[in-house]
Structure formats: structure tokens, C-alpha cells
Amino acid sequence: MNTQSHPFRRIVTGHDAAGQAIILSEAPPTRSQLVGGPGGPTFFEVWQTLETPALIHPQPEEPEQAGLVLAPPSHGTRIRVIEFPPEGEEIRQLTAAAAQEKFQSMSGGHAATAQAGAPHPLMHRTQTVDYGIVLEGEITLVVDHGETTIRAGDIVIQNGTNHAWANRSGKICRMAFVLISGQYAAELSQPQL
């Protein structure tokens, strides 16, 4: 079972005093966090914006954030990379309360939706549009009524749906996510979970 991770770089650009494009930094992301203990995913927080349209500063500084937060800032965006290790029995046997605790560790307890009979114990839903790109490996996207395995190069457009990620491959899956703050349309404001 391959559970080894390898680092990646975050390259941040900006402008010099004359308005010319420059590279400000070239290094791994400065914030990463293992969620849920051994066997849980590792989140690499790459960047966020606090508003849209995003203000473009000549020399942007590291966006401040207190701890790991599941959703992007309201009216903002976030890009993160998540490394999902192979899913073990400890995940498959989670209770709804234990799953909610894991989401709460990311200020996302309200997003947890698992209940008896749910297709996966880590089902969750956020009021966001997320672009998920598989960089390495494969993972199964589980929704209320179906699932599909996505592989390196595949892209998921997650439209505020109830879902979970299940790595059944035996190897790490690395995905990049662009999270965009959203709002449910009136017909989805009281979703049936």
C-alpha cells in the first residue's frame, strides 16, 4: 500500500515597483493539517481570496486564516490540495457523531449530513461550487444516489451536493480543489437530505 506523500511547490507572483511581473515566492504551502488523526486526509491550504472580484495587490501577502476551515470565506475563494490515504475500517465504521466531530475540527460541523442508512459516514454538504481535479491516483465520489470513480486528470464540478470521498484504491489520492462561496437557489434552500 503506497501512502508516501511528496511535496509540491506553491509559486506566488506579483509586481515590482515599476509594475513588472515578478515571482514573489516558490516553496511548499506554509500550512498543512492532518484531519482526524492517523488514516485521515492531509489538507494543504494553498491560497484564499476574501472577496470576488478579488483585489489584486502588487505584492500579495500570505492570506491570514485561523486554523483549518472547510468552506471558503463568504464571497471569497480558496484553493487547497488534499491527500486522501486509502480508506480503512476506522472510516467505514464512523458514527454520525464521530463524523461530525471530524468536520467540526475544520469549523464545518454544520456540513456533516451522515445519518443511519447514508451511503458513506463522511457525507457532507457545503453552500459552495467546488472544482475538484485529481492530480494523482483515484478516488470514488459518493452522492445520495450513485457513485463514480475519478482518476488522474478527471475534474469534478461539485454544485453544493451532498457527497463524500472514498479512497478504495490502496494508494494515496491527491486532489486540488478550488472552492467558491455560493448560495443555494430558492428551490434548494431547504434540501432534503
Coordinates of C-alpha atoms in Angstrom, one line a residue, residues 17-170:
A17 CA 7.7 49.0 -8.1
A18 CA 7.6 49.5 -11.9
G19 CA 4.6 47.3 -12.3
Q20 CA 6.5 44.5 -13.9
A21 CA 5.6 40.9 -13.1
I22 CA 7.9 39.1 -10.6
I23 CA 7.9 35.8 -8.7
L24 CA 7.5 36.6 -5.0
S25 CA 7.9 33.1 -3.6
E26 CA 8.5 29.5 -4.7
A27 CA 8.0 27.0 -1.8
P28 CA 5.7 24.4 -0.5
P29 CA 2.5 25.8 1.1
T30 CA 3.1 27.1 4.6
R31 CA 0.0 25.5 6.2
S32 CA -0.9 21.8 6.2
Q33 CA -3.0 19.8 8.7
L34 CA -3.8 16.1 9.2
V35 CA -7.6 15.8 9.8
G36 CA -9.0 13.1 12.1
G37 CA -5.7 11.6 13.2
P38 CA -3.8 8.7 11.5
G39 CA -5.6 7.4 8.4
G40 CA -7.2 10.8 7.8
P41 CA -6.6 13.2 4.9
T42 CA -3.9 15.9 4.9
F43 CA -5.1 19.4 3.9
F44 CA -2.6 21.7 2.3
E45 CA -4.0 25.3 2.3
V46 CA -2.6 27.0 -0.8
W47 CA -4.4 30.4 -1.0
Q48 CA -7.7 32.2 -0.5
T49 CA -9.3 35.4 -1.5
L50 CA -11.7 37.3 0.8
E51 CA -13.9 38.7 -1.9
T52 CA -15.0 38.5 -5.5
P53 CA -13.9 40.1 -7.6
A54 CA -10.6 39.6 -5.8
L55 CA -8.4 42.6 -5.1
I56 CA -5.1 42.2 -6.9
H57 CA -2.3 43.7 -4.8
P58 CA 1.2 44.4 -6.2
Q59 CA 2.8 42.1 -3.6
P60 CA 0.1 39.9 -2.0
E61 CA 0.8 38.6 1.4
E62 CA 0.0 35.2 2.8
P63 CA -3.8 35.2 3.4
E64 CA -4.5 35.0 7.1
Q65 CA -6.7 32.2 8.5
A66 CA -7.2 31.0 12.0
G67 CA -7.0 27.2 11.7
L68 CA -8.4 25.0 9.0
V69 CA -11.8 26.0 7.7
L70 CA -13.8 23.7 5.5
A71 CA -15.6 26.3 3.3
P72 CA -14.1 29.3 1.6
P73 CA -14.7 32.8 3.0
S74 CA -18.1 34.2 2.4
H75 CA -18.0 35.9 -1.1
G76 CA -14.4 34.5 -1.5
T77 CA -12.5 31.6 -2.8
R78 CA -10.0 29.0 -1.5
I79 CA -7.6 26.6 -3.2
R80 CA -6.4 23.6 -1.3
V81 CA -4.8 20.3 -2.1
I82 CA -6.0 17.2 -0.1
E83 CA -4.1 13.9 0.1
F84 CA -6.6 11.1 0.8
P85 CA -5.0 8.0 2.1
P86 CA -6.6 4.6 1.4
E87 CA -9.8 4.3 3.4
G88 CA -9.7 1.8 6.2
E89 CA -12.2 0.3 8.6
E90 CA -11.9 3.2 11.0
I91 CA -13.5 5.4 8.4
R92 CA -16.1 3.0 7.3
Q93 CA -17.2 2.4 10.9
L94 CA -17.5 6.0 11.9
T95 CA -20.7 7.0 13.8
A96 CA -22.6 10.1 12.7
A97 CA -21.4 11.9 15.9
A98 CA -17.7 10.9 15.2
A99 CA -18.0 12.1 11.6
Q100 CA -19.5 15.4 12.8
E101 CA -16.5 15.8 15.2
K102 CA -14.1 15.4 12.3
F103 CA -15.9 18.1 10.3
Q104 CA -16.1 20.3 13.4
S105 CA -12.3 20.2 13.6
M106 CA -12.5 22.3 10.3
S107 CA -15.2 24.6 11.6
G108 CA -17.6 22.6 9.4
G109 CA -19.7 20.6 11.8
H110 CA -22.8 22.0 10.2
A111 CA -21.8 20.4 6.9
A112 CA -21.9 16.8 8.2
T113 CA -25.0 15.1 6.9
A114 CA -24.4 11.3 7.6
Q115 CA -27.2 9.5 9.3
A116 CA -28.4 5.9 9.5
G117 CA -28.5 4.4 6.0
A118 CA -26.3 7.1 4.5
P119 CA -24.1 5.8 1.6
H120 CA -20.9 6.9 3.4
P121 CA -20.2 8.0 7.0
L122 CA -18.5 11.2 5.8
M123 CA -21.3 12.6 3.8
H124 CA -21.4 16.4 3.8
R125 CA -22.7 19.4 2.0
T126 CA -21.5 23.0 1.7
Q127 CA -23.0 26.0 0.1
T128 CA -20.2 26.2 -2.5
V129 CA -19.3 25.4 -6.1
D130 CA -16.1 23.3 -6.0
Y131 CA -13.8 22.3 -8.8
G132 CA -12.0 19.1 -7.8
I133 CA -9.1 18.0 -10.0
V134 CA -7.5 14.6 -9.4
L135 CA -3.7 15.1 -9.7
E136 CA -2.6 11.6 -8.7
G137 CA -4.3 8.3 -8.0
E138 CA -8.0 7.7 -8.0
I139 CA -11.0 8.2 -5.6
T140 CA -14.7 7.4 -5.6
L141 CA -17.2 10.3 -5.4
V142 CA -20.2 9.1 -3.4
V143 CA -23.5 11.0 -3.7
D144 CA -27.0 10.3 -2.3
H145 CA -28.0 8.1 -5.3
G146 CA -24.8 6.9 -7.0
E147 CA -21.1 6.9 -7.2
T148 CA -18.3 7.2 -9.7
T149 CA -14.5 6.6 -9.6
I150 CA -12.5 9.5 -10.8
R151 CA -8.8 9.2 -11.9
A152 CA -5.8 11.5 -12.5
G153 CA -6.8 14.2 -15.0
D154 CA -10.6 14.0 -14.2
I155 CA -12.4 17.1 -12.9
V156 CA -15.5 17.2 -10.7
I157 CA -17.8 20.2 -10.6
Q158 CA -19.4 19.9 -7.2
N159 CA -22.6 22.0 -7.1
G160 CA -23.4 22.2 -3.4
T161 CA -24.4 18.5 -3.4
N162 CA -24.4 16.0 -0.6
H163 CA -21.3 13.9 -1.1
A164 CA -18.3 12.0 0.4
W165 CA -14.9 10.9 -0.9
A166 CA -13.9 7.2 -0.6
N167 CA -10.3 6.1 -1.5
R168 CA -10.7 2.4 -2.2
S169 CA -7.5 2.2 -4.3
G170 CA -4.8 1.2 -1.9

